[in-house]
PDB file of C-alpha atoms in Angstrom:
ATOM      1  CA  UNK A   1       0.056   0.285   0.073  1.00 47.00           C
ATOM      2  CA  UNK A   2       2.593   2.576   0.791  1.00 49.00           C
ATOM      3  CA  UNK A   3       4.758   1.625  -2.179  1.00 50.00           C
ATOM      4  CA  UNK A   4       1.246   2.942  -4.373  1.00 53.00           C
ATOM      5  CA  UNK A   5       1.442   5.541  -2.611  1.00 65.00           C
ATOM      6  CA  UNK A   6       4.702   6.117  -3.341  1.00 65.00           C
ATOM      7  CA  UNK A   7       4.493   6.216  -7.071  1.00 66.00           C
ATOM      8  CA  UNK A   8       1.111   8.036  -6.861  1.00 67.00           C
ATOM      9  CA  UNK A   9       3.100  10.777  -5.455  1.00 68.00           C
ATOM     10  CA  UNK A  10       5.989  10.649  -7.107  1.00 67.00           C
ATOM     11  CA  UNK A  11       3.861  10.630 -10.940  1.00 68.00           C
ATOM     12  CA  UNK A  12       1.815  13.503  -8.730  1.00 69.00           C
ATOM     13  CA  UNK A  13       4.965  15.076  -8.626  1.00 65.00           C
ATOM     14  CA  UNK A  14       6.160  14.956 -11.852  1.00 69.00           C
ATOM     15  CA  UNK A  15       3.054  16.161 -13.908  1.00 69.00           C
ATOM     16  CA  UNK A  16       3.410  19.001 -11.465  1.00 63.00           C
ATOM     17  CA  UNK A  17       7.173  19.815 -12.569  1.00 69.00           C
ATOM     18  CA  UNK A  18       6.126  19.601 -16.333  1.00 72.00           C
ATOM     19  CA  UNK A  19       3.054  21.578 -15.285  1.00 65.00           C
ATOM     20  CA  UNK A  20       5.728  24.053 -13.532  1.00 68.00           C
ATOM     21  CA  UNK A  21       8.023  24.175 -16.704  1.00 67.00           C
ATOM     22  CA  UNK A  22       5.011  24.097 -19.296  1.00 68.00           C
ATOM     23  CA  UNK A  23       3.604  27.556 -17.486  1.00 68.00           C
ATOM     24  CA  UNK A  24       7.344  28.936 -17.326  1.00 72.00           C
ATOM     25  CA  UNK A  25       7.983  28.752 -20.832  1.00 71.00           C
ATOM     26  CA  UNK A  26       4.869  30.688 -21.665  1.00 68.00           C
ATOM     27  CA  UNK A  27       5.435  33.093 -18.860  1.00 67.00           C
ATOM     28  CA  UNK A  28       8.894  33.503 -20.579  1.00 70.00           C
ATOM     29  CA  UNK A  29       7.519  33.940 -24.646  1.00 59.00           C
ATOM     30  CA  UNK A  30       4.867  35.890 -22.840  1.00 66.00           C
ATOM     31  CA  UNK A  31       7.768  38.307 -21.360  1.00 72.00           C
ATOM     32  CA  UNK A  32       9.994  37.614 -24.459  1.00 71.00           C
ATOM     33  CA  UNK A  33       6.656  38.791 -26.879  1.00 60.00           C
ATOM     34  CA  UNK A  34       6.046  41.325 -24.361  1.00 69.00           C
ATOM     35  CA  UNK A  35       9.364  43.088 -24.835  1.00 68.00           C
ATOM     36  CA  UNK A  36      10.015  42.681 -28.270  1.00 66.00           C
ATOM     37  CA  UNK A  37       6.695  44.398 -28.942  1.00 63.00           C
ATOM     38  CA  UNK A  38       7.482  46.674 -26.502  1.00 73.00           C
ATOM     39  CA  UNK A  39      11.249  47.696 -27.999  1.00 69.00           C
ATOM     40  CA  UNK A  40       9.267  47.811 -31.889  1.00 62.00           C
ATOM     41  CA  UNK A  41       6.498  49.132 -32.138  1.00 60.00           C
ATOM     42  CA  UNK A  42       7.797  52.844 -31.166  1.00 59.00           C
ATOM     43  CA  UNK A  43      10.233  51.953 -34.025  1.00 50.00           C
ATOM     44  CA  UNK A  44       7.145  50.009 -36.298  1.00 46.00           C
ATOM     45  CA  UNK A  45       5.522  53.725 -35.669  1.00 44.00           C
ATOM     46  CA  UNK A  46       7.667  55.882 -36.589  1.00 46.00           C
ATOM     47  CA  UNK A  47       8.200  53.852 -39.797  1.00 40.00           C
ATOM     48  CA  UNK A  48       4.888  53.645 -41.000  1.00 40.00           C
ATOM     49  CA  UNK A  49       4.846  57.068 -39.678  1.00 35.00           C
ATOM     50  CA  UNK A  50       7.963  58.094 -42.879  1.00 42.00           C
ATOM     51  CA  UNK A  51       6.317  55.973 -45.339  1.00 45.00           C
ATOM     52  CA  UNK A  52       3.160  57.599 -45.373  1.00 42.00           C
ATOM     53  CA  UNK A  53       4.901  61.012 -45.120  1.00 46.00           C
ATOM     54  CA  UNK A  54       6.844  60.791 -47.540  1.00 56.00           C
ATOM     55  CA  UNK A  55       4.160  59.035 -49.829  1.00 60.00           C
ATOM     56  CA  UNK A  56       2.446  62.515 -49.180  1.00 60.00           C
ATOM     57  CA  UNK A  57       5.245  64.153 -49.391  1.00 70.00           C
ATOM     58  CA  UNK A  58       5.979  62.812 -53.088  1.00 74.00           C
ATOM     59  CA  UNK A  59       2.372  63.579 -53.899  1.00 81.00           C
ATOM     60  CA  UNK A  60       2.706  66.960 -53.213  1.00 83.00           C
ATOM     61  CA  UNK A  61       5.855  67.562 -54.758  1.00 90.00           C
ATOM     62  CA  UNK A  62       4.058  66.074 -57.919  1.00 87.00           C
ATOM     63  CA  UNK A  63       1.293  67.979 -58.093  1.00 88.00           C
ATOM     64  CA  UNK A  64       3.184  71.752 -58.046  1.00 92.00           C
ATOM     65  CA  UNK A  65       2.046  73.723 -61.039  1.00 90.00           C
ATOM     66  CA  UNK A  66       2.689  76.865 -62.216  1.00 92.00           C
ATOM     67  CA  UNK A  67      -0.489  79.530 -60.912  1.00 92.00           C
ATOM     68  CA  UNK A  68      -0.490  78.217 -57.693  1.00 94.00           C
ATOM     69  CA  UNK A  69      -0.529  80.765 -54.723  1.00 95.00           C
ATOM     70  CA  UNK A  70       2.475  80.458 -52.169  1.00 94.00           C
ATOM     71  CA  UNK A  71       0.430  80.546 -49.253  1.00 94.00           C
ATOM     72  CA  UNK A  72      -1.181  77.026 -50.698  1.00 94.00           C
ATOM     73  CA  UNK A  73       2.583  75.320 -51.792  1.00 94.00           C
ATOM     74  CA  UNK A  74       3.895  76.714 -48.058  1.00 94.00           C
ATOM     75  CA  UNK A  75       0.937  74.787 -46.926  1.00 92.00           C
ATOM     76  CA  UNK A  76       2.402  71.596 -48.901  1.00 91.00           C
ATOM     77  CA  UNK A  77       5.844  71.564 -48.744  1.00 92.00           C
ATOM     78  CA  UNK A  78       6.055  73.638 -45.200  1.00 91.00           C
ATOM     79  CA  UNK A  79       7.991  77.168 -44.682  1.00 91.00           C
ATOM     80  CA  UNK A  80      10.702  77.800 -47.319  1.00 94.00           C
ATOM     81  CA  UNK A  81      14.191  77.185 -46.064  1.00 93.00           C
ATOM     82  CA  UNK A  82      15.550  79.975 -48.379  1.00 93.00           C
ATOM     83  CA  UNK A  83      13.462  83.023 -49.316  1.00 93.00           C
ATOM     84  CA  UNK A  84      14.302  86.365 -50.861  1.00 89.00           C
ATOM     85  CA  UNK A  85      12.810  88.978 -53.151  1.00 87.00           C
ATOM     86  CA  UNK A  86      14.210  89.648 -56.563  1.00 78.00           C
ATOM     87  CA  UNK A  87      14.521  93.050 -57.198  1.00 68.00           C
ATOM     88  CA  UNK A  88      16.478  93.140 -60.408  1.00 57.00           C
ATOM     89  CA  UNK A  89      13.188  91.468 -62.459  1.00 59.00           C
ATOM     90  CA  UNK A  90      10.768  94.168 -63.759  1.00 55.00           C
ATOM     91  CA  UNK A  91      11.989  97.174 -61.696  1.00 46.00           C
ATOM     92  CA  UNK A  92       9.852  99.704 -63.490  1.00 51.00           C
ATOM     93  CA  UNK A  93       6.833  97.896 -62.139  1.00 55.00           C
ATOM     94  CA  UNK A  94       6.793  98.827 -58.551  1.00 58.00           C
ATOM     95  CA  UNK A  95       4.204  96.771 -58.279  1.00 58.00           C
ATOM     96  CA  UNK A  96       5.489  93.750 -59.095  1.00 68.00           C
ATOM     97  CA  UNK A  97       6.872  91.955 -56.238  1.00 77.00           C
ATOM     98  CA  UNK A  98       9.141  88.624 -56.846  1.00 87.00           C
ATOM     99  CA  UNK A  99       9.939  86.101 -54.396  1.00 92.00           C
ATOM    100  CA  UNK A 100      11.959  83.456 -54.430  1.00 94.00           C
ATOM    101  CA  UNK A 101      11.074  80.517 -51.748  1.00 95.00           C
ATOM    102  CA  UNK A 102      12.949  77.129 -51.696  1.00 96.00           C
ATOM    103  CA  UNK A 103      12.082  74.442 -50.138  1.00 95.00           C
ATOM    104  CA  UNK A 104      14.161  71.510 -48.437  1.00 93.00           C
ATOM    105  CA  UNK A 105      12.984  67.744 -48.508  1.00 92.00           C
ATOM    106  CA  UNK A 106      14.110  64.539 -48.372  1.00 88.00           C
ATOM    107  CA  UNK A 107      16.251  64.180 -51.436  1.00 91.00           C
ATOM    108  CA  UNK A 108      14.489  66.772 -52.804  1.00 93.00           C
ATOM    109  CA  UNK A 109      14.796  70.674 -53.456  1.00 95.00           C
ATOM    110  CA  UNK A 110      11.650  72.638 -54.616  1.00 96.00           C
ATOM    111  CA  UNK A 111      12.622  76.095 -56.081  1.00 96.00           C
ATOM    112  CA  UNK A 112       9.698  78.852 -56.701  1.00 96.00           C
ATOM    113  CA  UNK A 113       9.546  81.737 -57.890  1.00 95.00           C
ATOM    114  CA  UNK A 114       6.417  83.899 -57.415  1.00 94.00           C
ATOM    115  CA  UNK A 115       5.188  87.027 -58.849  1.00 90.00           C
ATOM    116  CA  UNK A 116       2.452  89.058 -56.571  1.00 88.00           C
ATOM    117  CA  UNK A 117       1.837  85.543 -54.775  1.00 90.00           C
ATOM    118  CA  UNK A 118       1.802  83.596 -57.628  1.00 93.00           C
ATOM    119  CA  UNK A 119       4.039  80.696 -58.976  1.00 95.00           C
ATOM    120  CA  UNK A 120       5.492  82.298 -62.458  1.00 94.00           C
ATOM    121  CA  UNK A 121       8.310  79.462 -62.107  1.00 95.00           C
ATOM    122  CA  UNK A 122       9.439  76.546 -60.348  1.00 96.00           C
ATOM    123  CA  UNK A 123      12.196  72.943 -60.587  1.00 96.00           C
ATOM    124  CA  UNK A 124      12.860  70.234 -58.722  1.00 96.00           C
ATOM    125  CA  UNK A 125      16.087  68.951 -57.965  1.00 95.00           C
ATOM    126  CA  UNK A 126      16.462  65.223 -56.473  1.00 94.00           C
ATOM    127  CA  UNK A 127      19.677  63.613 -55.553  1.00 91.00           C
ATOM    128  CA  UNK A 128      18.041  60.103 -55.880  1.00 90.00           C
ATOM    129  CA  UNK A 129      15.638  57.542 -58.003  1.00 90.00           C
ATOM    130  CA  UNK A 130      11.868  57.416 -57.481  1.00 91.00           C
ATOM    131  CA  UNK A 131      11.744  60.725 -55.922  1.00 93.00           C
ATOM    132  CA  UNK A 132       9.969  63.199 -58.052  1.00 93.00           C
ATOM    133  CA  UNK A 133       7.464  61.923 -61.147  1.00 91.00           C
ATOM    134  CA  UNK A 134       7.057  64.579 -63.703  1.00 88.00           C
ATOM    135  CA  UNK A 135       3.601  64.918 -65.190  1.00 81.00           C
ATOM    136  CA  UNK A 136       3.067  63.078 -68.457  1.00 78.00           C
ATOM    137  CA  UNK A 137       3.237  65.359 -71.592  1.00 78.00           C
ATOM    138  CA  UNK A 138       3.741  65.769 -75.239  1.00 76.00           C
ATOM    139  CA  UNK A 139       7.761  64.670 -74.376  1.00 84.00           C
ATOM    140  CA  UNK A 140       6.844  61.767 -72.515  1.00 85.00           C
ATOM    141  CA  UNK A 141       3.540  59.362 -73.048  1.00 81.00           C
ATOM    142  CA  UNK A 142       3.546  58.505 -69.512  1.00 83.00           C
ATOM    143  CA  UNK A 143       4.823  59.400 -65.960  1.00 84.00           C
ATOM    144  CA  UNK A 144       8.512  58.830 -65.639  1.00 91.00           C
ATOM    145  CA  UNK A 145      10.506  59.523 -62.483  1.00 94.00           C
ATOM    146  CA  UNK A 146      13.170  62.342 -62.434  1.00 94.00           C
ATOM    147  CA  UNK A 147      16.588  59.619 -63.317  1.00 94.00           C
ATOM    148  CA  UNK A 148      14.687  57.262 -65.721  1.00 93.00           C
ATOM    149  CA  UNK A 149      14.997  59.222 -69.024  1.00 94.00           C
ATOM    150  CA  UNK A 150      17.601  60.737 -70.476  1.00 95.00           C
ATOM    151  CA  UNK A 151      17.486  64.236 -71.954  1.00 95.00           C
ATOM    152  CA  UNK A 152      17.264  62.617 -75.587  1.00 94.00           C
ATOM    153  CA  UNK A 153      14.441  60.454 -74.355  1.00 94.00           C
ATOM    154  CA  UNK A 154      12.722  63.710 -73.838  1.00 93.00           C
ATOM    155  CA  UNK A 155      12.996  65.346 -77.018  1.00 92.00           C
ATOM    156  CA  UNK A 156      15.395  64.647 -79.981  1.00 90.00           C
ATOM    157  CA  UNK A 157      15.371  68.365 -80.689  1.00 88.00           C
ATOM    158  CA  UNK A 158      17.006  71.421 -78.423  1.00 87.00           C
ATOM    159  CA  UNK A 159      14.814  74.474 -78.701  1.00 79.00           C
ATOM    160  CA  UNK A 160      17.020  76.489 -76.292  1.00 86.00           C
ATOM    161  CA  UNK A 161      20.250  74.709 -74.300  1.00 90.00           C
ATOM    162  CA  UNK A 162      22.207  76.866 -71.415  1.00 91.00           C
ATOM    163  CA  UNK A 163      25.028  75.815 -69.336  1.00 90.00           C
ATOM    164  CA  UNK A 164      27.028  77.657 -65.911  1.00 89.00           C
ATOM    165  CA  UNK A 165      30.580  76.783 -64.678  1.00 87.00           C
ATOM    166  CA  UNK A 166      31.372  78.877 -62.419  1.00 84.00           C
ATOM    167  CA  UNK A 167      34.975  79.788 -62.436  1.00 79.00           C
ATOM    168  CA  UNK A 168      35.529  80.067 -58.415  1.00 74.00           C
ATOM    169  CA  UNK A 169      32.903  77.745 -57.470  1.00 75.00           C
ATOM    170  CA  UNK A 170      30.245  75.167 -58.428  1.00 79.00           C
ATOM    171  CA  UNK A 171      27.360  76.449 -56.290  1.00 83.00           C
ATOM    172  CA  UNK A 172      26.236  77.851 -59.400  1.00 85.00           C
ATOM    173  CA  UNK A 173      27.147  75.083 -62.242  1.00 89.00           C
ATOM    174  CA  UNK A 174      24.100  74.266 -64.188  1.00 92.00           C
ATOM    175  CA  UNK A 175      23.207  72.859 -67.422  1.00 94.00           C
ATOM    176  CA  UNK A 176      19.536  73.368 -68.417  1.00 95.00           C
ATOM    177  CA  UNK A 177      17.285  73.250 -71.829  1.00 94.00           C
ATOM    178  CA  UNK A 178      14.232  74.893 -72.155  1.00 92.00           C
ATOM    179  CA  UNK A 179      11.577  72.922 -74.279  1.00 91.00           C
ATOM    180  CA  UNK A 180       8.472  74.866 -75.864  1.00 84.00           C
ATOM    181  CA  UNK A 181       4.507  74.037 -75.298  1.00 70.00           C
ATOM    182  CA  UNK A 182       2.682  72.227 -72.492  1.00 58.00           C
ATOM    183  CA  UNK A 183       0.510  71.692 -74.493  1.00 58.00           C
ATOM    184  CA  UNK A 184      -1.321  72.633 -77.677  1.00 55.00           C
ATOM    185  CA  UNK A 185      -3.566  74.613 -75.065  1.00 55.00           C
ATOM    186  CA  UNK A 186      -0.665  76.334 -72.778  1.00 64.00           C
ATOM    187  CA  UNK A 187       2.475  77.646 -73.948  1.00 80.00           C
ATOM    188  CA  UNK A 188       4.499  77.272 -71.197  1.00 89.00           C
ATOM    189  CA  UNK A 189       7.667  76.039 -70.690  1.00 91.00           C
ATOM    190  CA  UNK A 190       9.475  72.772 -69.729  1.00 92.00           C
ATOM    191  CA  UNK A 191      12.825  73.206 -67.987  1.00 95.00           C
ATOM    192  CA  UNK A 192      14.685  69.921 -68.072  1.00 95.00           C
ATOM    193  CA  UNK A 193      18.666  70.220 -66.467  1.00 95.00           C
ATOM    194  CA  UNK A 194      21.413  69.066 -64.653  1.00 94.00           C
ATOM    195  CA  UNK A 195      22.240  70.827 -61.231  1.00 92.00           C
ATOM    196  CA  UNK A 196      26.222  70.373 -59.982  1.00 86.00           C
ATOM    197  CA  UNK A 197      26.941  66.759 -61.113  1.00 81.00           C
ATOM    198  CA  UNK A 198      23.962  65.303 -58.548  1.00 81.00           C
ATOM    199  CA  UNK A 199      22.947  63.422 -61.797  1.00 77.00           C
ATOM    200  CA  UNK A 200      26.109  60.856 -61.200  1.00 77.00           C
ATOM    201  CA  UNK A 201      27.292  61.051 -64.611  1.00 76.00           C
ATOM    202  CA  UNK A 202      29.749  62.938 -66.586  1.00 71.00           C
ATOM    203  CA  UNK A 203      27.216  65.903 -66.980  1.00 80.00           C
ATOM    204  CA  UNK A 204      29.982  68.592 -66.534  1.00 81.00           C
ATOM    205  CA  UNK A 205      30.754  68.667 -70.253  1.00 86.00           C
ATOM    206  CA  UNK A 206      26.636  69.722 -70.896  1.00 90.00           C
ATOM    207  CA  UNK A 207      27.486  72.473 -68.329  1.00 88.00           C
ATOM    208  CA  UNK A 208      30.957  73.664 -70.718  1.00 87.00           C
ATOM    209  CA  UNK A 209      28.821  72.810 -74.049  1.00 87.00           C
ATOM    210  CA  UNK A 210      25.807  74.624 -72.600  1.00 87.00           C
ATOM    211  CA  UNK A 211      27.555  77.536 -71.727  1.00 87.00           C
ATOM    212  CA  UNK A 212      29.231  77.480 -75.086  1.00 85.00           C
ATOM    213  CA  UNK A 213      26.322  77.519 -76.656  1.00 84.00           C
ATOM    214  CA  UNK A 214      24.740  80.495 -74.753  1.00 82.00           C
ATOM    215  CA  UNK A 215      27.844  83.209 -75.323  1.00 81.00           C
ATOM    216  CA  UNK A 216      27.726  82.292 -78.632  1.00 80.00           C
ATOM    217  CA  UNK A 217      24.913  81.115 -80.587  1.00 74.00           C
ATOM    218  CA  UNK A 218      23.319  82.182 -83.693  1.00 65.00           C
ATOM    219  CA  UNK A 219      19.320  82.823 -83.830  1.00 64.00           C
ATOM    220  CA  UNK A 220      19.410  80.098 -81.376  1.00 65.00           C
ATOM    221  CA  UNK A 221      20.605  77.085 -83.625  1.00 74.00           C
ATOM    222  CA  UNK A 222      22.424  74.841 -81.668  1.00 79.00           C
ATOM    223  CA  UNK A 223      23.865  73.318 -84.845  1.00 76.00           C
ATOM    224  CA  UNK A 224      25.304  76.306 -86.049  1.00 78.00           C
ATOM    225  CA  UNK A 225      27.356  77.465 -83.305  1.00 81.00           C
ATOM    226  CA  UNK A 226      28.815  73.875 -82.235  1.00 83.00           C
ATOM    227  CA  UNK A 227      31.522  72.881 -84.220  1.00 85.00           C
ATOM    228  CA  UNK A 228      30.607  68.845 -86.053  1.00 87.00           C
ATOM    229  CA  UNK A 229      33.042  66.995 -82.505  1.00 89.00           C
ATOM    230  CA  UNK A 230      31.108  69.171 -80.557  1.00 88.00           C
ATOM    231  CA  UNK A 231      28.113  68.465 -81.741  1.00 88.00           C
ATOM    232  CA  UNK A 232      28.646  64.875 -81.962  1.00 90.00           C
ATOM    233  CA  UNK A 233      29.694  64.169 -78.373  1.00 91.00           C
ATOM    234  CA  UNK A 234      26.463  66.781 -77.445  1.00 91.00           C
ATOM    235  CA  UNK A 235      24.050  64.053 -79.139  1.00 92.00           C
ATOM    236  CA  UNK A 236      25.736  61.331 -77.315  1.00 93.00           C
ATOM    237  CA  UNK A 237      25.999  63.013 -73.924  1.00 93.00           C
ATOM    238  CA  UNK A 238      21.606  63.575 -74.534  1.00 94.00           C
ATOM    239  CA  UNK A 239      21.463  60.227 -74.964  1.00 94.00           C
ATOM    240  CA  UNK A 240      23.195  58.858 -71.691  1.00 93.00           C
ATOM    241  CA  UNK A 241      22.810  61.924 -69.383  1.00 94.00           C
ATOM    242  CA  UNK A 242      19.674  62.154 -67.286  1.00 94.00           C
ATOM    243  CA  UNK A 243      18.693  64.652 -65.511  1.00 95.00           C
ATOM    244  CA  UNK A 244      18.005  65.662 -62.007  1.00 95.00           C
ATOM    245  CA  UNK A 245      16.067  69.077 -62.731  1.00 96.00           C
ATOM    246  CA  UNK A 246      12.378  69.462 -64.105  1.00 95.00           C
ATOM    247  CA  UNK A 247      10.185  72.504 -64.181  1.00 95.00           C
ATOM    248  CA  UNK A 248       8.390  75.129 -65.973  1.00 93.00           C
ATOM    249  CA  UNK A 249       8.216  78.512 -66.232  1.00 93.00           C
ATOM    250  CA  UNK A 250       5.222  80.709 -67.551  1.00 91.00           C
ATOM    251  CA  UNK A 251       5.260  82.076 -71.446  1.00 88.00           C
ATOM    252  CA  UNK A 252       5.065  85.511 -69.860  1.00 86.00           C
ATOM    253  CA  UNK A 253       7.919  85.223 -68.175  1.00 86.00           C
ATOM    254  CA  UNK A 254      10.214  83.364 -70.205  1.00 87.00           C
ATOM    255  CA  UNK A 255      12.368  85.798 -71.751  1.00 84.00           C
ATOM    256  CA  UNK A 256      13.722  86.999 -68.483  1.00 84.00           C
ATOM    257  CA  UNK A 257      14.449  83.309 -66.972  1.00 88.00           C
ATOM    258  CA  UNK A 258      17.526  82.119 -66.229  1.00 89.00           C
ATOM    259  CA  UNK A 259      17.891  79.038 -63.383  1.00 91.00           C
ATOM    260  CA  UNK A 260      20.446  81.189 -61.060  1.00 87.00           C
ATOM    261  CA  UNK A 261      17.571  83.690 -60.531  1.00 86.00           C
ATOM    262  CA  UNK A 262      15.955  80.841 -58.537  1.00 91.00           C
ATOM    263  CA  UNK A 263      19.213  79.319 -57.076  1.00 89.00           C
ATOM    264  CA  UNK A 264      19.985  82.676 -55.241  1.00 82.00           C
ATOM    265  CA  UNK A 265      23.568  82.941 -53.434  1.00 82.00           C
ATOM    266  CA  UNK A 266      26.294  80.262 -52.230  1.00 83.00           C
ATOM    267  CA  UNK A 267      24.996  81.043 -49.148  1.00 85.00           C
ATOM    268  CA  UNK A 268      21.140  79.673 -49.969  1.00 87.00           C
ATOM    269  CA  UNK A 269      23.330  77.000 -52.243  1.00 88.00           C
ATOM    270  CA  UNK A 270      24.952  75.834 -49.325  1.00 87.00           C
ATOM    271  CA  UNK A 271      22.175  75.548 -47.352  1.00 89.00           C
ATOM    272  CA  UNK A 272      20.163  73.461 -49.254  1.00 91.00           C
ATOM    273  CA  UNK A 273      22.808  71.133 -51.110  1.00 90.00           C
ATOM    274  CA  UNK A 274      25.606  71.144 -48.813  1.00 87.00           C
ATOM    275  CA  UNK A 275      24.776  67.858 -47.219  1.00 88.00           C
ATOM    276  CA  UNK A 276      23.944  66.126 -50.818  1.00 86.00           C
ATOM    277  CA  UNK A 277      26.261  63.440 -52.083  1.00 68.00           C
ATOM    278  CA  UNK A 278      28.451  64.951 -54.936  1.00 59.00           C
TER     279      UNK A 278
END
């Protein structure tokens, strides 16, 4: 009888020990899972919030167009990091006020020129893929991101080309082209170009060719300005270099437009671009 009781007590003890082990494991797993959730929740929430913010910001950037008010764009992009008046434009008209406002966003800078609080020119500069989707146009049949297409893909004809190669620093180094006609009912102009060398390609040659063309152009025809070798090199570059700038200019302002109007001083460029990879 006593032997039977001993085995029964031992069996009960073993079951109790197994239950303790199982409960302990479940408790430990629960604690570990709880700690992981506690640690990761802020990170996951931050990731989701940042992802939603980036998507929202991309949508806002892609919706910028001529004619928008400064207040509306400030509301979409936040307050500009650089803002100054352009008093050199149309100084004879005292009622005219030109303001440049530049906005710094992740891997993107938006440059805007306002006339009496209305956008008359803007340009978006990027240093990364899939940041800015340019609108569908008569030049590109579908929406594409900057860095997804070459100059030649955009247009095999060059209407106007400009380049700037500063002697002392590269804060104002750029190449850009103006292409006529937004659509048959709208005669505003497109800007495609490269600011500095954020395109990760040999666009420096485009700067020099664009500068030569700007200085020596003959009736706006680049074929009459460049030598045959330069022209061959130019067309090759346009088939390979991918722009990192896209924008628009109002047709009423096109005669006075210069990309430098949007950049401002070297100090302003430093605030906007100094943290970008060159």
